[in-house]
Coordinates of C-alpha atoms and ligand atoms in Angstrom, one line a residue:
X328 CA -12.0 -14.3 5.8
X329 CA -10.4 -12.8 8.6
X330 CA -6.9 -12.4 8.3
X331 CA -4.8 -13.2 11.2
X332 CA -2.4 -10.4 13.0
X333 CA 1.6 -10.5 12.2
X334 CA 3.1 -12.2 15.0
X335 CA 4.8 -9.8 17.3
X336 CA 8.2 -11.3 16.7
X337 CA 9.9 -12.1 12.8
X338 CA 9.6 -15.9 12.6
X339 CA 11.6 -17.9 10.3
X340 CA 10.5 -20.2 7.5
X341 CA 10.8 -23.9 7.8
X342 CA 13.0 -26.0 5.6
X343 CA 11.1 -27.2 2.5
X344 CA 8.2 -24.3 2.3
X345 CA 7.8 -21.5 0.3
X346 CA 8.9 -18.3 1.3
X347 CA 7.1 -15.5 0.0
X348 CA 7.3 -11.6 -0.4
X349 CA 4.9 -9.1 -0.8
X350 CA 4.0 -5.5 -0.4
X351 CA 4.0 -4.4 2.7
X352 CA 0.4 -4.0 4.3
X353 CA -0.9 -7.2 1.6
X354 CA 0.4 -9.9 3.8
X355 CA -3.2 -10.8 4.8
X356 CA -4.3 -10.9 1.3
X357 CA -1.2 -13.1 0.4
X358 CA -2.2 -15.2 3.4
X359 CA -5.7 -15.6 2.2
X360 CA -5.1 -16.5 -1.2
X361 CA -2.6 -19.3 -0.1
X362 CA -5.0 -20.3 2.4
X363 CA -8.0 -20.9 -0.3
X364 CA -5.0 -23.1 -2.3
X365 CA -5.3 -25.1 0.9
X366 CA -1.4 -24.2 1.2
X367 CA -1.0 -24.0 4.9
X368 CA 0.3 -20.3 4.8
X369 CA 1.7 -18.3 8.0
X370 CA 2.7 -15.0 8.6
X371 CA 5.8 -14.4 9.4
X372 CA 6.5 -10.8 9.7
X373 CA 5.7 -7.9 7.4
X374 CA 6.1 -8.4 4.0
X375 CA 6.8 -11.9 4.4
X376 CA 4.5 -15.5 4.7
X377 CA 5.2 -19.1 4.3
X378 CA 3.3 -21.6 3.1
X379 CA 3.4 -25.5 1.4
X380 CA 3.8 -25.5 -2.5
X381 CA 0.5 -23.7 -4.0
X382 CA -1.3 -24.9 -6.8
X383 CA -0.7 -21.5 -8.2
X384 CA 1.5 -18.3 -8.5
X385 CA -0.5 -16.3 -5.8
X386 CA -1.1 -13.0 -6.9
X387 CA 0.2 -11.0 -4.2
X388 CA 3.4 -12.2 -3.7
X389 CA 6.5 -10.6 -5.5
X390 CA 8.9 -13.6 -5.1
X391 CA 9.3 -16.8 -3.7
X392 CA 11.3 -19.9 -3.1
X393 CA 11.7 -23.0 -1.3
X394 CA 13.4 -22.7 1.8
X395 CA 16.9 -25.2 1.8
X396 CA 17.9 -23.3 5.5
X397 CA 17.3 -20.7 7.8
X398 CA 18.5 -19.4 10.7
X399 CA 21.7 -17.0 11.9
X400 CA 23.2 -15.8 9.0
X401 CA 26.9 -16.9 10.2
X402 CA 25.1 -20.2 9.8
X403 CA 24.3 -19.9 6.2
X404 CA 25.9 -21.2 3.2
X405 CA 26.1 -20.0 -0.2
X406 CA 24.2 -22.4 -2.6
X407 CA 26.2 -24.9 -4.7
X408 CA 25.6 -25.4 -8.5
X409 CA 25.2 -23.7 -11.4
X410 CA 22.8 -20.9 -11.3
X411 CA 22.4 -17.1 -10.4
X412 CA 22.6 -15.9 -6.6
X413 CA 20.0 -12.8 -5.8
X414 CA 19.8 -11.0 -2.4
X415 CA 17.0 -9.4 -1.4
X416 CA 15.3 -7.6 2.3
X417 CA 11.8 -7.3 3.1
X418 CA 10.4 -3.9 1.3
X419 CA 9.6 -2.5 4.8
X420 CA 11.6 0.7 6.6
X421 CA 13.6 -1.8 8.8
X422 CA 14.2 -4.3 6.0
X423 CA 15.9 -1.7 3.6
X424 CA 18.1 -0.8 6.4
X425 CA 19.5 -4.6 5.9
X426 CA 20.0 -3.7 2.3
X427 CA 23.7 -2.8 2.9
X428 CA 24.7 -5.9 4.8
X429 CA 23.0 -8.2 2.4
X430 CA 25.2 -6.9 -0.6
X431 CA 27.7 -7.6 1.3
X432 CA 27.2 -11.1 2.2
X433 CA 25.9 -11.4 -1.5
X434 CA 29.4 -10.5 -3.0
X435 CA 30.9 -13.1 -0.8
X436 CA 29.0 -15.7 -1.3
X437 CA 29.1 -14.8 -5.1
X438 CA 32.7 -14.7 -5.0
X439 CA 32.7 -18.1 -3.1
X440 CA 30.6 -20.1 -5.8
X441 CA 33.0 -19.1 -8.6
X442 CA 32.4 -20.5 -11.9
X443 CA 29.0 -21.9 -10.7
X444 CA 27.6 -18.2 -10.5
X445 CA 25.9 -17.2 -13.8
X446 CA 26.2 -13.3 -14.0
X447 CA 22.7 -12.5 -14.3
X448 CA 19.2 -13.4 -13.8
X449 CA 18.3 -13.9 -17.3
X450 CA 21.7 -16.1 -18.1
X451 CA 20.0 -18.3 -15.3
X452 CA 16.9 -18.1 -17.6
X453 CA 18.2 -18.6 -20.7
X454 CA 20.5 -21.8 -19.0
X455 CA 17.2 -23.2 -17.2
X456 CA 18.7 -23.4 -14.3
X457 CA 18.2 -21.9 -10.5
X458 CA 17.8 -18.7 -9.3
X459 CA 19.4 -19.4 -5.9
X460 CA 18.2 -17.1 -3.1
X461 CA 19.3 -15.4 -0.2
X462 CA 16.7 -13.5 1.9
X463 CA 18.0 -11.1 5.3
X464 CA 15.3 -11.2 7.3
X465 CA 16.9 -9.4 10.2
X466 CA 20.5 -8.1 11.2
X467 CA 21.0 -11.6 12.4
X468 CA 18.7 -14.2 10.5
X469 CA 18.3 -15.1 7.0
X470 CA 16.9 -17.7 4.6
X471 CA 18.5 -19.1 1.4
X472 CA 16.9 -21.5 -0.7
X473 CA 16.0 -21.6 -4.5
X474 CA 13.7 -21.5 -7.4
X475 CA 14.0 -22.4 -11.3
X476 CA 14.2 -19.2 -12.8
X477 CA 11.8 -20.0 -15.5
X478 CA 9.3 -20.5 -12.7
X479 CA 10.2 -17.7 -10.6
X480 CA 7.4 -14.7 -10.1
X481 CA 10.3 -12.2 -11.3
X482 CA 13.7 -12.2 -12.1
X483 CA 14.5 -8.8 -10.1
X484 CA 15.6 -9.4 -6.4
X485 CA 12.7 -10.0 -4.3
X486 CA 10.4 -8.7 -7.1
X487 CA 11.4 -5.4 -6.6
X488 CA 11.4 -4.3 -10.5
X489 CA 12.4 -0.9 -10.3
X490 CA 12.0 0.7 -13.7
X491 CA 13.7 4.0 -14.6
X492 CA 11.7 6.9 -14.6
X493 CA 11.7 8.3 -17.9
X494 CA 12.2 12.1 -18.0
X495 CA 8.9 12.5 -20.5
X496 CA 6.8 9.9 -18.7
X497 CA 4.0 12.0 -17.0
X498 CA 3.2 9.5 -14.3
X499 CA 3.9 6.7 -12.4
X500 CA 1.5 5.0 -14.8
X501 CA 4.0 4.6 -17.8
X502 CA 6.4 2.7 -15.5
X503 CA 3.3 0.4 -14.3
X504 CA 3.0 -0.3 -18.2
X505 CA 6.5 -1.2 -18.8
X506 CA 7.2 -3.3 -16.0
X507 CA 3.4 -5.0 -16.9
X508 CA 5.5 -5.4 -20.5
X509 CA 8.2 -7.0 -19.2
X510 CA 6.5 -9.5 -17.1
X511 CA 4.9 -10.6 -20.4
X512 CA 8.0 -11.0 -21.9
X513 CA 5.9 -9.3 -25.3
X514 CA 5.3 -5.9 -26.5
X515 CA 3.7 -4.2 -29.5
X516 CA 5.7 -3.5 -32.2
X517 CA 6.0 -0.9 -35.0
X518 CA 2.6 -0.2 -36.5
X519 CA 0.7 -2.8 -34.5
X520 CA -2.8 -1.7 -33.6
X521 CA -3.6 -0.6 -30.0
X522 CA -6.4 0.5 -27.7
X523 CA -5.9 2.5 -24.4
X524 CA -8.9 2.3 -22.4
X525 CA -8.9 5.0 -19.6
X526 CA -6.0 6.8 -21.4
X527 CA -5.8 10.0 -20.0
X528 CA -3.2 11.7 -19.3
X529 CA -1.4 9.6 -21.6
X530 CA 1.4 8.0 -19.7
X531 CA 0.3 4.6 -21.6
X532 CA 0.0 5.9 -24.7
X533 CA 2.9 7.8 -25.1
X534 CA 5.0 4.4 -24.1
X535 CA 3.1 2.6 -26.8
X536 CA 3.9 5.2 -29.4
X537 CA 7.3 5.3 -28.6
X538 CA 7.6 1.7 -29.8
X539 CA 5.7 2.6 -33.0
X540 CA 2.7 1.3 -32.0
X541 CA -0.5 3.3 -33.2
X542 CA -3.1 4.1 -30.2
X543 CA -6.8 4.5 -30.1
X544 CA -6.8 6.6 -26.6
X545 CA -10.6 6.3 -25.2
X546 CA -11.4 8.6 -22.5
X547 CA -13.7 11.4 -21.8
X548 CA -10.6 13.1 -20.2
X549 CA -7.9 15.3 -21.6
X550 CA -4.4 14.0 -23.1
X551 CA -1.5 15.9 -22.6
X552 CA -1.1 18.6 -25.3
X553 CA 2.1 16.6 -26.7
X554 CA 0.0 13.5 -27.6
X555 CA -2.7 15.6 -29.2
X556 CA -2.3 15.4 -33.4
X557 CA 0.5 12.8 -33.1
X558 CA 0.2 10.8 -36.2
X559 CA 0.2 7.7 -34.2
X560 CA -2.6 8.5 -31.5
X561 CA -6.4 8.9 -32.1
X562 CA -8.2 10.6 -29.2
X563 CA -11.9 9.1 -28.8
X564 CA -13.1 11.2 -25.9
X565 CA -16.2 9.1 -24.7
X566 CA -16.9 6.5 -22.3
X567 CA -15.0 3.1 -22.9
X568 CA -18.4 1.3 -22.1
X569 CA -19.7 2.8 -25.2
X570 CA -16.8 2.4 -27.5
X571 CA -16.8 -0.2 -30.4
X572 CA -13.4 -0.7 -32.6
X573 CA -14.2 0.0 -36.3
X574 CA -11.9 -3.0 -37.1
X575 CA -9.6 -5.7 -35.3
X576 CA -6.9 -4.5 -33.0
X577 CA -3.7 -5.8 -32.0
X578 CA -3.6 -5.1 -28.2
X579 CA -6.0 -3.7 -25.8
X580 CA -4.8 -2.0 -22.6
X581 CA -7.1 -0.6 -19.9
X582 CA -6.0 1.2 -16.9
X583 CA -9.5 2.9 -15.9
X584 CA -10.0 4.2 -12.7
X585 CA -13.4 2.2 -12.9
X586 CA -15.4 -0.2 -10.7
X587 CA -13.6 -3.7 -10.9
X588 CA -16.4 -6.3 -12.2
X589 CA -17.9 -3.3 -14.6
X590 CA -13.9 -3.5 -16.1
X591 CA -14.0 -6.7 -16.1
X592 CA -16.9 -7.5 -18.0
X593 CA -16.4 -5.1 -20.5
X594 CA -12.8 -6.7 -21.1
X595 CA -14.7 -10.5 -21.4
X596 CA -16.8 -8.3 -24.0
X597 CA -13.5 -7.6 -26.0
X598 CA -12.8 -11.3 -26.3
X599 CA -16.2 -12.7 -27.5
X600 CA -16.1 -10.6 -30.0
X601 CA -12.5 -11.0 -31.1
X602 CA -11.6 -7.2 -31.1
X603 CA -8.3 -7.5 -30.0
X604 CA -5.3 -10.4 -29.2
X605 CA -3.8 -9.5 -26.2
X606 CA -4.2 -7.9 -23.0
X607 CA -2.9 -6.2 -20.7
X608 CA -5.1 -4.4 -17.9
X609 CA -4.4 -2.6 -14.4
X610 CA -7.4 -3.5 -12.1
X611 CA -8.1 -0.9 -9.5
X612 CA -8.8 -2.9 -5.6
X613 CA -9.9 -0.3 -3.3
X614 CA -11.7 -2.7 -1.7
X615 CA -10.8 -4.9 1.7
X616 CA -12.1 -8.1 -0.1
X617 CA -9.5 -8.3 -2.6
X618 CA -9.4 -11.8 -3.1
X619 CA -12.9 -12.6 -3.7
X620 CA -13.2 -9.6 -6.4
X621 CA -10.0 -10.9 -8.2
X622 CA -11.8 -14.6 -8.5
X623 CA -14.5 -12.8 -10.1
X624 CA -12.9 -10.8 -12.4
X625 CA -11.0 -13.8 -13.4
X626 CA -14.0 -15.5 -13.9
X627 CA -15.5 -12.9 -16.2
X628 CA -12.0 -12.6 -18.2
X629 CA -12.3 -16.8 -18.7
X630 CA -15.9 -16.6 -19.5
X631 CA -15.0 -14.0 -22.2
X632 CA -13.0 -16.4 -23.5
X633 CA -9.5 -15.0 -22.4
X634 CA -6.5 -17.3 -21.9
X635 CA -3.5 -17.9 -19.9
X636 CA -4.8 -15.3 -17.6
X637 CA -2.5 -13.9 -15.1
X638 CA -3.0 -11.6 -12.2
X639 CA -0.2 -10.3 -10.3
X640 CA 0.7 -7.4 -7.9
X641 CA 3.4 -5.8 -9.6
X642 CA 6.3 -3.7 -7.8
X643 CA 4.6 -0.6 -9.2
X644 CA 1.3 -1.3 -8.4
X645 CA -0.2 -0.1 -5.4
X646 CA -4.2 -0.6 -4.5
X647 CA -4.1 -2.6 -7.7
X648 CA -3.0 -5.7 -9.8
X649 CA -2.2 -6.0 -13.6
X650 CA -3.6 -8.4 -15.6
X651 CA -2.3 -9.8 -18.6
X652 CA -4.2 -12.2 -21.4
X653 CA -4.3 -13.5 -24.6
X654 CA -6.8 -15.1 -27.3
X655 CA -5.4 -17.5 -29.5
X656 CA -6.7 -16.9 -33.1
Ligands
SAM1920 C1 -5.2 6.2 -13.5 S1 -6.0 7.4 -15.2 C2 -5.2 6.4 -16.2 C3 -3.8 7.0 -16.6 C4 -3.3 6.3 -17.8 N1 -3.2 5.1 -18.0 C5 -1.9 7.0 -18.1 O1 -0.6 6.7 -18.2 O2 -1.8 8.4 -18.4 C6 -7.5 6.5 -15.0 C7 -8.5 7.2 -16.1 O3 -9.3 6.2 -16.4 C8 -10.5 7.3 -16.8 N2 -11.7 6.6 -17.0 C9 -12.9 6.7 -16.0 N3 -13.8 5.9 -16.1 C10 -13.8 5.6 -17.6 C11 -14.6 5.5 -18.6 N4 -16.4 5.2 -18.3 N5 -14.0 5.7 -19.6 C12 -13.3 5.4 -20.4 N6 -11.9 6.3 -19.2 C13 -12.4 6.2 -18.0 C14 -10.5 8.4 -16.4 O4 -10.8 9.7 -16.9 C15 -8.8 8.6 -16.1 O5 -8.2 9.3 -17.0

């Protein structure tokens, strides 16, 4: 499918439609997956797409909400009712210049909401209430709406889930893993057995052992020196395609820089052999036709037996998506 062009000027989302935000430059991919779901998408501007309600959560959206109203900011009102109010701007240079104004408006609306306002998105999730949304789309225009916190793609405003960079983390890779685990809502615990395919230089392995997990790091490339000889780390210096675990493991991690369909077939094999229980994988998508590849990756994983397969382009993902899944025993 040829992706349509962005409109020359920002367009506003319609009442009752979903407003989605994504990584800038990925609007066409988000449009396409919504079109495949027959959700009547429309590009509104950089990092912004609207649609009808889709059947399943789109992989390329960072956040989405049902629009109650859109128009000049001074004509919009703070939503009523219990929940937590967030504000976000499109993640573009122009959008980021709106952050200060958005924060000022957010503060005054939160004050106006009084006791209805819950202190955090997590509190809204715990209470099963709404995550109210204020999207500031230009210096004059915006949209307000809501999504139930438990249905939201992210609890972070605009899905911008910034993880703090650990002084010891060797790479952006470690941030991707932390965001993936937080989104999954589950992490390896002490002594749990993990296999990390494509582990070098070791950012993911390092995060996993910091949780007390044991890690077999499979990669022909070298690991950073501090991981060598660590009691929780075993480095298998070979290709992941020839590796077979000697016993069942708890977690399979995969950040291999390799062709997505071959990686998905390998992950499917792990499920078929019931070599593990949980999966967190980063799938590289350097090609233009990303949705077709995602569709086939998902099919390969499900054919292997993986359940609850979720595919998302998270905040720290670039030309890639994060896949999580589990195997029921
Ligand atoms: C993006 S890096 C992984 C970064 C790692 N997650 C970290 O946190 O440091 C991709 C890795 O995939 C590895 N890789 C590529 N093909 C592989 C294969 N067939 N088997 C194992 N590792 C492979 C590369 O050697 C490279 O170290």
